[in-house]
Short mmCIF file of C-alpha atoms in Angstrom, two decimals:
data_model
loop_
_atom_site.label_atom_id
_atom_site.label_comp_id
_atom_site.label_asym_id
_atom_site.label_seq_id
_atom_site.Cartn_x
_atom_site.Cartn_y
_atom_site.Cartn_z
CA MET A 92 -0.07 0.00 0.22
CA SER A 93 1.40 3.36 -0.84
CA PRO A 94 1.52 5.97 1.76
CA GLY A 95 -1.14 8.52 1.84
CA LYS A 96 -4.07 6.51 0.37
CA ARG A 97 -6.80 5.17 2.70
CA PRO A 98 -7.90 1.39 2.30
CA THR A 99 -11.19 0.90 0.73
CA PRO A 100 -13.64 -1.01 3.13
CA VAL A 101 -14.90 -4.26 1.80
CA ARG A 102 -18.88 -4.41 2.30
CA PRO A 103 -20.17 -7.78 3.07
CA ALA A 104 -22.57 -9.33 0.27
CA ARG A 105 -26.43 -9.02 0.74
CA ALA A 106 -28.47 -12.19 0.83
CA PRO A 107 -30.98 -12.33 -1.95
CA ALA A 108 -34.50 -11.25 -1.11
CA THR A 109 -36.91 -14.08 -0.77
CA PRO A 110 -40.30 -13.75 -2.49
CA PRO A 111 -43.41 -13.22 0.06
CA ALA A 112 -45.12 -16.47 0.71
CA ALA A 113 -48.46 -16.91 -1.14
CA PRO A 114 -51.56 -16.80 0.78
CA PRO A 115 -53.31 -19.91 1.74
CA PRO A 116 -56.18 -20.71 -0.61
CA ALA A 117 -59.57 -19.53 0.53
CA ALA A 118 -61.88 -22.24 1.76
CA PRO A 119 -64.99 -22.63 -0.57
CA PRO A 120 -68.32 -21.18 0.96
CA ALA A 121 -70.22 -23.53 2.79
CA ARG A 122 -73.30 -24.79 0.99
CA ARG A 123 -76.58 -23.93 2.63
CA PRO A 124 -78.30 -27.04 3.67
CA ARG A 125 -81.33 -27.76 1.34
CA PRO A 126 -84.41 -27.69 3.26
CA ILE A 127 -86.23 -31.04 3.64
CA GLU A 128 -89.39 -30.98 1.45
CA PRO A 129 -92.49 -32.51 2.76
CA THR A 130 -93.47 -35.82 1.16
CA GLY A 131 -97.03 -35.16 1.15
CA GLN A 132 -97.21 -32.40 -1.56
CA PRO A 133 -95.82 -33.00 -5.17
CA ARG A 134 -92.91 -30.82 -6.44
CA SER A 135 -94.89 -29.21 -9.20
CA ALA A 136 -97.74 -28.03 -6.73
CA ARG A 137 -95.03 -26.66 -4.55
CA ALA A 138 -93.26 -24.93 -7.31
CA GLY A 139 -96.70 -23.35 -8.46
CA LYS A 140 -97.58 -22.26 -4.85
CA ALA A 141 -94.13 -20.65 -4.60
CA ALA A 142 -94.46 -18.68 -7.85
CA ARG A 143 -97.98 -17.45 -6.94
CA LYS A 144 -96.47 -16.31 -3.61
CA HIS A 145 -93.82 -14.52 -5.48
CA ARG A 146 -96.29 -12.71 -7.76
CA ALA A 147 -98.29 -11.73 -5.00
CA THR A 148 -95.39 -9.89 -3.42
CA ARG A 149 -94.35 -8.40 -6.44
CA GLY A 150 -97.74 -6.40 -6.97
CA PRO A 151 -100.55 -6.43 -9.46
CA LYS A 152 -100.08 -7.87 -12.88
CA ALA A 153 -99.44 -5.38 -15.60
CA ALA A 154 -102.25 -4.86 -18.11
CA PRO A 155 -101.73 -6.91 -21.39
CA ARG A 156 -100.28 -4.69 -24.06
CA PRO A 157 -102.87 -4.05 -26.90
CA LYS A 158 -102.27 -5.80 -30.17
CA ALA A 159 -101.30 -3.72 -33.14
CA ALA A 160 -104.38 -3.44 -35.55
CA SER A 161 -103.71 -5.21 -38.65
CA PRO A 162 -103.51 -2.94 -41.64
CA LYS A 163 -106.97 -2.76 -43.57
CA PRO A 164 -106.63 -3.07 -47.33
CA ALA A 165 -106.62 0.38 -48.80
CA SER A 166 -109.55 0.65 -50.97
CA GLY A 167 -108.90 4.29 -52.02
CA GLY A 168 -110.99 6.39 -54.06
CA GLY A 169 -110.65 4.82 -57.32
CA GLN A 170 -113.06 3.24 -59.64
CA ILE A 171 -113.99 -0.21 -60.49
CA LEU A 172 -114.94 -0.20 -64.47
CA GLU A 173 -116.58 -3.13 -66.15
CA VAL A 174 -115.17 -2.70 -69.69
CA GLN A 175 -116.96 -4.39 -72.80
CA PHE A 176 -115.22 -5.42 -75.84
CA LYS A 177 -116.25 -7.16 -79.05
CA GLY A 178 -118.88 -9.86 -78.84
CA LEU A 179 -120.24 -8.81 -75.31
CA ARG A 180 -116.85 -9.88 -73.73
CA THR A 181 -116.56 -7.92 -70.44
CA ASP A 182 -113.86 -7.71 -67.81
CA PHE A 183 -113.33 -5.51 -64.70
CA PHE A 184 -110.27 -3.17 -64.52
CA ALA A 185 -109.14 -0.62 -61.61
CA SER A 186 -108.95 3.03 -62.57
CA SER A 187 -107.52 6.17 -60.87
CA GLU A 188 -107.91 8.49 -63.81
CA SER A 189 -108.81 12.12 -62.97
CA PRO A 190 -111.30 13.31 -63.74
CA ARG A 191 -113.20 10.25 -63.30
CA LEU A 192 -114.40 8.15 -66.20
CA ALA A 193 -118.11 7.80 -67.11
CA GLU A 194 -120.11 5.32 -69.02
CA ARG A 195 -119.78 4.80 -72.84
CA GLU A 196 -116.24 6.35 -72.64
CA TYR A 197 -113.59 4.45 -74.57
CA VAL A 198 -110.49 3.43 -72.44
CA VAL A 199 -107.07 1.91 -73.10
CA VAL A 200 -106.56 -1.09 -70.78
CA GLU A 201 -103.67 -3.42 -70.05
CA VAL A 202 -104.48 -7.19 -70.95
CA GLY A 203 -102.43 -10.35 -70.72
CA ARG A 204 -100.29 -9.58 -73.84
CA GLY A 205 -100.26 -5.86 -74.49
CA ARG A 206 -103.04 -3.29 -74.63
CA ASP A 207 -106.65 -3.31 -75.80
CA VAL A 208 -109.33 -0.68 -76.12
CA GLY A 209 -112.99 -1.01 -75.13
CA TRP A 210 -115.82 1.12 -73.80
CA VAL A 211 -117.11 1.45 -70.20
CA LYS A 212 -120.31 -0.43 -69.53
CA ARG A 213 -120.53 0.18 -65.72
CA VAL A 214 -118.71 2.31 -63.19
CA ALA A 215 -118.69 1.58 -59.38
CA ASN A 216 -116.53 2.99 -56.49
CA ALA A 217 -113.77 0.70 -55.03
CA ARG A 218 -115.15 1.20 -51.47
CA ASP A 219 -118.52 -0.23 -52.60
CA ILE A 220 -116.89 -3.16 -54.37
CA ALA A 221 -114.45 -4.17 -51.75
CA CYS A 222 -116.95 -4.73 -48.89
CA GLY A 223 -115.69 -6.38 -45.73
CA GLY A 224 -118.50 -8.98 -45.37
CA GLY A 225 -118.65 -9.92 -49.10
CA CYS A 226 -120.89 -8.17 -51.47
CA ASP A 227 -123.27 -11.18 -51.41
CA LYS A 228 -123.19 -11.18 -47.44
CA THR A 229 -122.65 -14.91 -47.52
CA ASN A 230 -119.19 -15.12 -45.94
CA SER A 231 -116.67 -12.93 -44.31
CA ARG A 232 -114.28 -12.14 -47.17
CA THR A 233 -112.86 -9.09 -48.89
CA VAL A 234 -113.61 -8.78 -52.61
CA PRO A 235 -110.24 -8.17 -54.04
CA ALA A 236 -109.71 -5.21 -56.46
CA PRO A 237 -109.08 -6.19 -60.08
CA SER A 238 -105.44 -6.73 -60.76
CA ARG A 239 -105.64 -5.02 -64.26
CA ARG A 240 -105.88 -1.28 -64.58
CA VAL A 241 -107.08 1.22 -67.00
CA ILE A 242 -103.89 3.00 -68.59
CA ARG A 243 -105.66 5.98 -69.92
CA ARG A 244 -108.69 7.46 -71.73
CA ALA A 245 -108.81 6.65 -75.35
CA ALA A 246 -107.82 9.34 -77.77
CA PRO A 247 -109.97 9.84 -81.00
CA SER A 248 -107.07 8.26 -82.98
CA ASP A 249 -107.13 5.22 -80.66
CA VAL A 250 -110.82 4.71 -81.55
CA LEU A 251 -110.15 5.27 -85.26
CA ARG A 252 -107.56 2.66 -85.13
CA LEU A 253 -109.91 0.29 -83.41
CA LEU A 254 -112.60 0.89 -86.11
CA GLU A 255 -110.07 0.13 -88.82
CA LEU A 256 -109.10 -3.19 -87.35
CA ARG A 257 -112.78 -4.00 -87.00
CA GLY A 258 -112.95 -3.51 -90.86
CA GLU A 259 -110.02 -5.87 -91.34
CA GLU A 260 -111.54 -8.75 -89.49
CA ASP A 261 -113.83 -9.80 -92.42
CA GLU A 262 -110.92 -10.39 -94.50
CA VAL A 263 -109.07 -12.28 -91.72
CA ARG A 264 -112.20 -14.61 -91.21
CA ARG A 265 -112.39 -15.38 -95.05
CA ARG A 266 -108.72 -16.13 -95.36
CA THR A 267 -108.99 -18.31 -92.20
CA ARG A 268 -111.90 -20.43 -93.68
CA ARG A 269 -109.73 -20.78 -96.82
CA LEU A 270 -106.91 -22.27 -94.61
CA VAL A 271 -109.29 -24.38 -92.85
CA SER A 272 -110.53 -25.86 -96.00
CA GLU A 273 -106.99 -26.41 -97.19
CA ASN A 274 -106.11 -28.47 -94.01
CA ARG A 275 -109.37 -30.31 -94.31
CA LEU A 276 -110.42 -29.58 -90.69
CA ARG A 277 -114.07 -30.08 -89.58
CA MET A 278 -114.57 -26.73 -87.96
CA LYS A 279 -116.65 -23.65 -88.57
CA VAL A 280 -114.83 -20.21 -88.12
CA SER A 281 -117.59 -17.99 -86.83
CA GLU A 282 -115.54 -14.71 -85.79
CA ALA A 283 -112.11 -13.06 -85.65
CA GLU A 284 -110.92 -10.46 -83.21
CA TRP A 285 -107.90 -8.22 -83.40
CA GLN A 286 -106.13 -6.92 -80.32
CA TRP A 287 -105.96 -3.10 -80.50
CA ASP A 288 -101.96 -3.20 -80.40
CA ARG A 289 -102.08 -6.24 -83.05
CA ASN A 290 -100.11 -8.29 -80.71
CA ARG A 291 -102.72 -10.98 -80.72
CA LEU A 292 -105.38 -12.30 -83.17
CA ILE A 293 -108.28 -14.40 -81.64
CA VAL A 294 -110.20 -16.58 -84.03
CA TYR A 295 -113.47 -18.41 -82.59
CA PHE A 296 -114.76 -21.54 -84.05
CA THR A 297 -117.28 -24.30 -83.51
CA ALA A 298 -116.84 -27.99 -83.96
CA LYS A 299 -118.74 -31.10 -83.06
CA LYS A 300 -115.61 -32.92 -81.75
CA ARG A 301 -111.87 -31.86 -80.75
CA VAL A 302 -109.84 -30.54 -83.62
CA ASP A 303 -106.11 -30.72 -83.90
CA PHE A 304 -105.47 -27.18 -85.15
CA ARG A 305 -101.68 -26.86 -84.39
CA LYS A 306 -100.60 -26.94 -88.20
CA LEU A 307 -103.42 -24.45 -88.83
CA VAL A 308 -102.12 -22.06 -86.14
CA ARG A 309 -98.62 -22.32 -87.81
CA HIS A 310 -100.02 -21.28 -91.15
CA MET A 311 -101.91 -18.45 -89.59
CA ALA A 312 -98.95 -17.07 -87.79
CA ARG A 313 -96.87 -17.03 -90.93
CA THR A 314 -99.89 -15.48 -92.68
CA PHE A 315 -100.87 -12.59 -90.35
CA ARG A 316 -97.49 -12.37 -88.62
CA THR A 317 -98.66 -12.11 -85.00
CA ARG A 318 -99.69 -14.48 -82.24
CA VAL A 319 -102.76 -16.41 -83.13
CA GLU A 320 -105.18 -18.16 -80.70
CA LEU A 321 -108.05 -20.34 -81.66
CA ARG A 322 -110.99 -20.77 -79.11
CA GLN A 323 -113.57 -23.36 -79.59
CA ILE A 324 -117.23 -22.06 -78.37
CA SER A 325 -120.41 -23.76 -78.37
CA VAL A 326 -123.37 -22.89 -80.63
CA ARG A 327 -124.97 -20.85 -77.82
CA ASP A 328 -121.93 -18.63 -77.42
CA GLU A 329 -121.78 -18.20 -81.22
CA ALA A 330 -125.37 -16.98 -81.47
CA ARG A 331 -124.69 -14.74 -78.37
CA ARG A 332 -121.64 -13.23 -80.27
CA ILE A 333 -123.05 -12.71 -83.67
CA GLY A 334 -126.71 -12.05 -82.76
CA ALA A 335 -129.91 -12.96 -84.49
CA ILE A 336 -133.75 -12.59 -84.61
CA GLY A 337 -135.78 -15.20 -82.64
CA ARG A 338 -139.15 -16.75 -83.34
CA CYS A 339 -140.81 -13.88 -81.42
CA ARG A 340 -139.25 -11.55 -84.13
CA ARG A 341 -137.03 -9.86 -81.42
CA GLU A 342 -133.38 -9.98 -80.97
CA LEU A 343 -132.16 -13.08 -79.27
CA CYS A 344 -132.46 -12.93 -75.30
CA CYS A 345 -128.84 -14.11 -74.76
CA ARG A 346 -127.60 -11.21 -76.89
CA SER A 347 -130.05 -8.51 -75.74
CA TRP A 348 -130.33 -8.60 -71.91
CA LEU A 349 -129.50 -12.19 -70.45
CA PRO A 350 -126.34 -11.80 -68.41
CA SER A 351 -125.36 -15.54 -68.67
CA ILE A 352 -126.54 -18.65 -70.41
CA GLU A 353 -127.79 -21.39 -68.41
CA PRO A 354 -128.70 -24.94 -69.34
CA VAL A 355 -132.14 -25.83 -70.62
CA VAL A 356 -133.50 -29.38 -70.55
CA LEU A 357 -136.55 -30.84 -72.08
CA GLN A 358 -138.35 -31.32 -68.74
CA LEU A 359 -138.87 -27.56 -68.70
CA ALA A 360 -141.21 -27.84 -71.87
CA LYS A 361 -142.99 -30.65 -70.32
CA ASP A 362 -143.70 -28.86 -67.17
CA GLN A 363 -145.02 -25.87 -69.34
CA GLY A 364 -147.30 -28.09 -71.38
CA LEU A 365 -145.47 -27.49 -74.78
CA SER A 366 -145.04 -29.56 -77.69
CA LEU A 367 -142.09 -31.67 -77.42
CA ASN A 368 -141.18 -31.35 -81.20
CA ALA A 369 -137.56 -29.98 -81.24
CA GLU A 370 -138.03 -27.76 -84.24
CA GLN A 371 -140.82 -25.76 -82.41
CA ILE A 372 -139.08 -25.17 -79.12
CA SER A 373 -135.51 -24.59 -80.48
CA GLY A 374 -133.92 -21.32 -81.12
CA ALA A 375 -131.74 -19.95 -83.84
CA CYS A 376 -128.63 -21.89 -82.68
CA GLY A 377 -130.65 -25.16 -82.79
CA ARG A 378 -130.75 -25.58 -79.17
CA LEU A 379 -133.72 -25.19 -76.83
CA MET A 380 -134.90 -21.60 -76.28
CA ASN A 381 -133.64 -19.73 -73.08
CA CYS A 382 -136.96 -18.41 -72.53
CA LEU A 383 -138.01 -21.82 -71.33
CA ARG A 384 -135.48 -21.33 -68.36
CA TYR A 385 -136.61 -17.89 -67.01
CA GLU A 386 -140.38 -18.50 -67.58
CA GLN A 387 -140.16 -21.71 -65.41
CA ALA A 388 -140.65 -20.01 -62.10
CA MET A 389 -143.79 -18.34 -63.30
CA TYR A 390 -145.12 -21.65 -64.33
CA LYS A 391 -144.38 -23.37 -61.07
CA GLN A 392 -146.03 -20.54 -59.03
CA ALA A 393 -149.05 -20.70 -61.40
CA LYS A 394 -149.49 -24.45 -61.35
CA ARG A 395 -149.96 -24.51 -57.49
CA ARG A 396 -153.42 -22.94 -58.01
CA PHE A 397 -154.72 -25.91 -60.10
CA PRO A 398 -155.31 -29.53 -59.32
CA GLY A 399 -153.10 -32.16 -60.92
CA ILE A 400 -154.18 -33.47 -64.49
CA GLY A 401 -155.81 -36.85 -64.12
CA GLN A 402 -156.89 -36.08 -60.49
CA ARG A 403 -160.44 -36.96 -59.25
CA VAL A 404 -162.37 -34.21 -57.66
CA LYS A 405 -165.82 -33.90 -56.19
CA THR A 406 -167.98 -31.06 -57.35
CA GLU A 407 -171.70 -30.32 -57.34
CA GLN A 408 -171.95 -32.22 -60.70
CA GLY A 409 -170.59 -35.21 -58.97
CA ASN A 410 -167.29 -37.14 -59.36
CA GLU A 411 -165.23 -35.76 -62.25
CA ARG A 412 -161.56 -36.01 -63.53
CA VAL A 413 -159.30 -33.12 -64.22
CA LYS A 414 -158.82 -33.09 -68.06
CA GLY A 415 -156.72 -29.98 -68.33
CA TRP A 416 -156.29 -26.19 -67.55
CA ASP A 417 -155.25 -23.00 -69.10
CA LEU A 418 -152.81 -20.88 -66.98
CA PHE A 419 -153.27 -17.65 -69.10
CA HIS A 420 -157.18 -17.62 -69.00
CA ASP A 421 -157.57 -19.41 -65.48
CA THR A 422 -159.93 -22.11 -66.76
CA ILE A 423 -160.05 -25.67 -65.93
CA SER A 424 -161.48 -28.58 -68.00
CA LEU A 425 -163.38 -31.53 -66.20
CA LYS A 426 -164.57 -34.80 -67.49
CA SER A 427 -167.62 -36.57 -65.94
CA ARG A 428 -168.39 -40.22 -65.79
CA ASP A 429 -170.56 -39.92 -68.82
CA GLY A 430 -167.65 -38.63 -70.80
CA GLU A 431 -168.96 -35.19 -71.04
CA ILE A 432 -166.14 -32.41 -70.73
CA ARG A 433 -166.80 -28.88 -69.45
CA THR A 434 -164.57 -25.91 -69.12
CA ILE A 435 -165.20 -23.56 -66.19
CA PRO A 436 -163.27 -20.56 -64.58
CA LEU A 437 -161.09 -21.66 -61.69
CA ASP A 438 -163.04 -19.55 -59.18
CA GLN A 439 -166.27 -21.53 -60.05
CA PHE A 440 -164.49 -24.81 -59.70
CA ARG A 441 -163.23 -23.71 -56.19
CA THR A 442 -166.82 -22.71 -55.31
CA GLU A 443 -168.24 -26.11 -56.55
CA THR A 444 -165.81 -28.06 -54.63
CA ARG A 445 -166.40 -26.12 -51.37
CA ALA A 446 -170.11 -26.64 -51.79
CA ALA A 447 -169.55 -30.36 -52.30
CA ARG A 448 -167.56 -30.62 -49.15
CA ARG A 449 -170.18 -28.73 -47.14
CA SER A 450 -173.03 -30.90 -48.38
CA ALA A 451 -170.88 -34.03 -47.61
CA SER A 452 -170.32 -32.89 -44.12
CA GLN A 453 -173.92 -32.14 -43.49
CA ARG A 454 -174.87 -35.77 -44.57
CA ARG A 455 -172.66 -37.18 -41.93
#
């Protein structure tokens, strides 16, 4: 060691620090002892009782939330139009035109394949048609509004074009009949109808049997260069579309005022006491006249006032048999045992039968 320097003291080394000991794990909480349940009461009943007790302490039950009202179909203030086309063909359309459409106005409507033009036959409000309980009041249903609509009012040029197409339909019918004869098909072409936009041509025909007209349709499509539809109709529908004069020298009922054609059977002629000769009770179409149908109710009501033909009745003249009666003159024909036939008014017949019943009761 050199003189003048102090010696450096030597410090003892420190012991390494020991980490603190980890605390002992906490003991799990003691589980509460499960109460002993009585054995005389089922668990479900006890649970229900506890739930009722809990609800009682919770307070009165809140009132149920009212259900949201289902939206009603908006009928709107539009119109429902019955539009008529050629041949008394009608269909319903919805319209929202302003100003409102009136009857006898021509309108342009949307159809299955394009547009067509017809005239308004009848007008109704959408609120009146879409009634909640059904227009006939037979069931609770809502009458839906028509899916097709009126596009616009028809301009004079639209109506002029429609009339030009109607003038061309005679030539279409003649050419179609020529094609039918060339294909040797047993069918009668009765009418042709152009759609206003010339996207479709409808040809109506009658036939006794089903006809395979696929080849004819291809020829017509090449000839007229449009979509062609052939529709088979009955002879009654043909007379309704074309029109004619009946035996009464008036326009056919199915054409003038009958809304629909109902089936007519020969039993109607028997009930009305008419001749069963088909030529005398048939119309222009060769089928039984429609007037046999709508006059049947009047005959049924009138026949209730008369006794049955062949029935034995007792009058002041004795026992007689009903030979016949006349609904229009209110007379009845009676045949006695001697073969004599007398015709008396219906009121007199009733008076004689009442007098005969009184005399018979007095004798007893």
